[in-house]
């Protein structure tokens, strides 16, 4: 299962096509903290998008940009805090640091994508790490989503400061999240698996006044 | 010196308190002294007091750039304990503790040293190992203390949440019965009054602007009120030590950090001991006026601003409310900051320096207040004899080259 | 609470995202074995502790994870500049109001001061 | 239920809405819009509290945040108690219950007042320091008695039923205070489109305009306020926060605002639409610019008995009349040194009650308000002041005398005026508190008789906060500040249109603080400076006589300004008195420094949601639900919850008692040594390291060698700091030539990753290597024990043959249908496989192992068993065997030190310092207790000579100690001075209970010293 193309690095597809039961990072939180269904009153709706492919891409922007364009068809966001998506909105790439990007793609695509990127990049200095099992995507939607975030993150989420197409790593309560604004309606949180229970509990607690509902 | 006593109070009341004397003079600087102490905080004043009282030095000046006792002496959370891990530190702080135990009488000034006991909580298994290690070491060093389990802690502090439901349940604590708190300002004033009575000139509003050094030897200081000569100069300037060392031409392994503390509004007595938790980062006691006095660790950056970061205060109060959920509706009255000079091994420097006749006593970090009398006494002995007192000797600057640190970060783990 | 401009993220961020990491421009001796105990002790433990302008290393821990430098006044806590690793400060004890362009040129011509990262 | 002092009309209260409340057990009625203070005054309640030191009766003196006296205990149930609530800031609500914080048996007749009266003369400032010293042994008893008098209100004794939260706000311009200056500033700034927050501490916005007589553009001031608020409220870029106090101004324009969301509604937060509101909210505001429009506090005068109920600040008299429709008495005497206080007398007269006289310290007052008072026929006594109030529970008269302020003496012509209320005014003090928090020093202005704030870059102040008082000028100043703030941020806009306000001609004010008495200060009746802390003018004078010359000393010696009001009314008066005593000017005795908070803030609000379950993140592994379901006890390791042990029901006792920890651990240990156990090791930090220089980098950060490690192989490594002390350890696997997977300790994960980045980014940026945390991506299950291979073989086709998959190898394969990396490393000394799978599959693989586990005796074990097993093998745990003062050599791990590596790896140089080379350093050894039944105490100190007297020289301590089921004996790891050269020698461990344990120094490896079991 390792790609022999680049012998200096060992790639490894940690996912299988076999019918294996999987547990999303929020699975236990639903059970432990509860998951109130959305109602007409709900001004925030929370939704987990588990089991996506998450890759961390490291290297120089110029080199990577070409490969990402070629493989994914979208440019590498060159500006800090940039987030770009493909036309379907299913694949995204975000700036994490001057030499680090996060790729999120439909679950199952990540290993092939990694291999294609590695091929395109050849022997340039870069790195790709698969972190799909380690994080999950949580969506927040609704008129009060922004206020809920104001209760939770130190970063300024005002639309003038946080337009669509922005993504930042910041402090969420006492944890770290990646906060993204892929479109007008929706906010995305990329949450580390081990912090998922805490983050979820926080969101439910802080979201009570907005009648936060959980879509499952 | 006018003796203070209950009788004196009654006598003075009859004359409407019109005849109380000054507690210390406000003298003009002389041209020369035998010894100059730079820094009129608790440690500096104590040094001058013991020099005059126990070592017969008669001609001493304490030079203070602001007002005496206006630095960390006035800004700390007043905890006094001696349950340090390492022999060297334990000897120093226990020496100090013994002086505390007779200090009010010695100074004829009630410093309100209240031996109400100090609990250092353990919340993890490693905390408990460290506590056992420290208490065992204390016992063999002749320092009182015992290890309590969670039930023992609950019995001492019924209002604390010792349940298993806490995020970090209390597993136990070390308990030093002789430890406690004192009235910080009174310590500085008591030493100042005592030193003044022995003829020490306390020169307030006098700032040292440089040292007079010839052939590697100090022979005086420059100040904003003129030059003053002395062959022995002891610097006890806490957060400003680094600045003074620079004037004298050498560096110290010190960094000055903000340390914050806060008080609640005054409450009826509800907590009669001192509770410290290193793990959740907060400590608390209640003053005789009723304020809860609360503190935590230092801020991470260097700062002389006497203020620190707000999140430090937030985290401290989170810890306090975690330990004492009933205080959630109590209100925070005031917060403030001090400047603590910290050493890499969380132990002080009491040392000779590359300049002959120039001594430094600094780097007390968050532990300075409790050491005030002991530090003053061993430093005084060292200045008087020209040789470091045996208790002070391990705290030499040399240890940062040899590697013989006294790492109180390690298992003692508890600052303050 | 500080508001810190991260030179990599290109915007001001809250202090809670950062950790202070002590004095900036410390350089590990190139040949530690050739150092005396005193020199090694200096490198390990002795730091500048100025009252006033100070150059500090910080890391944008909850953010881009990059280390960078801050010139800050330790009395007023005013941040005069932030700059990337490898860059030189414009505000120094010598030039508390910032280096004029001609100063910068002059220094650029002189070799880099010791204790500064390449 | 009558309200004797309530006017028939006027004020901003809602007379149609009646609210019942109780005070000290008595029922009263007030109205919506009242504060507790205005309602008490309306009901004729004079005594609201007893004073702290002398137990003197006290009444309401002010109408806002500056109130020092009217502190009450709020709450009808235990959990809702709030101590020290300022009645002047507590909105009245139906059912409010309050009582005085001091007074026994009650506030009307307080036994302690006898003590105060009799003992007061023996309690000058600092009296504590002068007595209670003999005998020394009695101090703790004295202290107990002293403590009985401590405190104002009391803490609740039950958990808070309410919750609190935070809102992280960001704005361009923060305007603090919504009086005329603040409103004008907000209007001006908002026009430009910048983001504005306007907050105000009162129940209603409007500040002084709410009780003003002035007209703005010909309309009542209140109407202009309403319109301004409407305009602001309609703008998207403006956030209005009433009932919100800016309590702390921190660095770089970070300001905390405390919003009281429900405190005006009830003692606990009422539910709203099914959810519970937060009681209060803390806004953490990061502002671009801050405008302080915080107004000014009026200073009372200091005269004898100025604390008797019925003595009020003049402006408060107006506020109660104009805003609450309450006249706080029947006959008023006003003592002033300025014009504006005349307003109080005019309002009093307009309400139909008697103004006995206005006593003005100035010789020839002549302002417009003076003329109005004259026109109303009010008697004005000039060149004089009230020197003493008469009365006990309420003012009964005022002694008025001519005073010579230059000479500070009474010059005769005494007169006693019967009255029940004395209003006094010594002028205004700008509210400079927030500006002061920033560290900027205020400056004294002789023309204003007050301090004006020092302002750091980005802050401005307007209106009363700057000492500007005429409304027209205040509005202009506010608008200018708002306009400039926006312009500085790059949004210049045309000026905002301001309303016309008639200007009033005021006469010059006169400096007056303490009023001279016929007797010298030390002999006069008490003249209070700080009412809350019972600090008198005599106390300040005595302090200066005793050598306390800086205002900081005076404050500390007398406790002046240390109350919950932080000396808002008293500090300037106290400074003036100290200055007079010392013959200096006010600025010469010091400036006044204020600290956060402006007014006290509930702990809960500062804590927010970070309490209870959310106090700190609780990190869980993917297998956590299984551990919970199987009854694990958990250990806190960093933020993780790790299974500590898995107690089972005692054998044959289904549904009965569970095993003790010792029983469970012994069972788990035996299972691993005899069959197979499984541990959730997912919490170990994992760092993916890639790049052509990865190997070089590892060689520099680890103490041992990495040059030769082949793909497919794993190696243990130690990490030191550059002081040579061990700080973390773990295994690192070579995945490919340029690709490694590092593991760290659970607690060290974040620190190690940052450590690697630090060295890479700052010291060796030329190395091509990257580090990415993959801790959460993988779940790690350690299957270990003699049956491990057979168990694993049940669910994998991987070649597990001992010769092809050898110790310290790793392989890829499929385990239970899931792609896995399997590492043959062992922390137990037994045959072991660490199975790593993507975390989403972890539960499946774990359960698949258990599905096959029964026949091999598979037993889950926790961290305690892990500790026992590794200790039996002499494996260290960093943080337990090490404490930041232990080198690799101290641990006897020279085998893990690459002395001849080409680079000077981190920590190497430090190992050759004199102290690290000492032969008698504390070194890691094993200890075997002479009595095998003894399990030494962890942390027990070791001595060579148990008969030595105290202090006893200590040679080391026990770092780890357990009972070993394998050895059927206690055993321990310890550090002992020179221990590696003392094998076989006996050491002693003197314990607290008097026992002295004996133990032999042995090798730290107790089980399988040749390491054969892990290679089976």
Short mmCIF file of N, CA and C in Angstrom, two decimals, chain A residues 20-21 28 32 50 73 96 98 114 124 130 132-133 135 149 160 166 182 185 193 195 197 214 216:
data_model
loop_
_atom_site.label_atom_id
_atom_site.label_comp_id
_atom_site.label_asym_id
_atom_site.label_seq_id
_atom_site.Cartn_x
_atom_site.Cartn_y
_atom_site.Cartn_z
N UNK A 20 -15.95 -1.42 7.11
CA UNK A 20 -15.51 -1.42 8.51
C UNK A 20 -16.29 -0.34 9.24
N UNK A 21 -16.86 -0.67 10.38
CA UNK A 21 -17.57 0.38 11.11
C UNK A 21 -16.60 1.47 11.57
N UNK A 28 -19.06 10.03 20.23
CA UNK A 28 -19.19 9.88 21.68
C UNK A 28 -19.83 11.12 22.31
N UNK A 32 -22.74 11.47 25.02
CA UNK A 32 -22.39 11.95 26.36
C UNK A 32 -23.11 13.26 26.67
N UNK A 50 -17.94 14.36 8.99
CA UNK A 50 -16.83 13.50 9.40
C UNK A 50 -16.21 12.78 8.20
N UNK A 73 -6.68 21.67 -9.64
CA UNK A 73 -7.36 22.65 -10.47
C UNK A 73 -7.69 23.94 -9.75
N UNK A 96 -2.12 27.84 6.11
CA UNK A 96 -1.95 27.66 7.55
C UNK A 96 -0.76 28.48 8.06
N UNK A 98 3.29 30.27 6.27
CA UNK A 98 3.94 30.56 4.98
C UNK A 98 4.41 29.30 4.25
N UNK A 114 -2.58 12.56 -2.51
CA UNK A 114 -1.22 12.66 -2.01
C UNK A 114 -0.23 12.12 -3.03
N UNK A 124 11.37 18.05 -5.31
CA UNK A 124 11.41 19.31 -4.56
C UNK A 124 11.31 19.00 -3.07
N UNK A 130 -0.86 12.92 6.15
CA UNK A 130 -2.27 12.60 6.20
C UNK A 130 -2.74 12.69 7.64
N UNK A 132 -6.21 12.73 8.37
CA UNK A 132 -7.67 12.56 8.24
C UNK A 132 -8.32 11.98 9.49
N UNK A 133 -7.62 11.10 10.17
CA UNK A 133 -8.22 10.48 11.35
C UNK A 133 -8.17 11.40 12.56
N UNK A 135 -8.74 14.81 12.70
CA UNK A 135 -9.56 16.00 12.81
C UNK A 135 -10.88 15.83 12.10
N UNK A 149 -19.88 32.22 17.82
CA UNK A 149 -18.43 32.23 17.66
C UNK A 149 -17.80 33.34 18.50
N UNK A 160 -16.68 42.31 8.15
CA UNK A 160 -15.71 43.22 7.55
C UNK A 160 -14.28 42.72 7.77
N UNK A 166 -11.93 33.31 3.97
CA UNK A 166 -10.87 33.47 4.96
C UNK A 166 -10.86 32.25 5.88
N UNK A 182 -16.33 29.40 4.34
CA UNK A 182 -16.34 29.01 2.93
C UNK A 182 -17.38 29.76 2.11
N UNK A 185 -23.28 31.54 4.12
CA UNK A 185 -24.20 30.93 5.07
C UNK A 185 -23.51 30.23 6.24
N UNK A 193 -9.45 15.75 16.95
CA UNK A 193 -10.28 14.67 17.47
C UNK A 193 -10.32 14.64 19.00
N UNK A 195 -9.98 16.88 21.08
CA UNK A 195 -10.65 18.03 21.67
C UNK A 195 -12.12 18.10 21.25
N UNK A 197 -14.81 16.36 22.00
CA UNK A 197 -15.83 16.30 23.05
C UNK A 197 -15.93 17.63 23.78
N UNK A 214 -28.67 20.14 16.53
CA UNK A 214 -27.63 19.34 15.90
C UNK A 214 -28.24 18.48 14.81
N UNK A 216 -27.95 15.44 12.39
CA UNK A 216 -27.12 14.23 12.31
C UNK A 216 -27.50 13.42 11.11
#
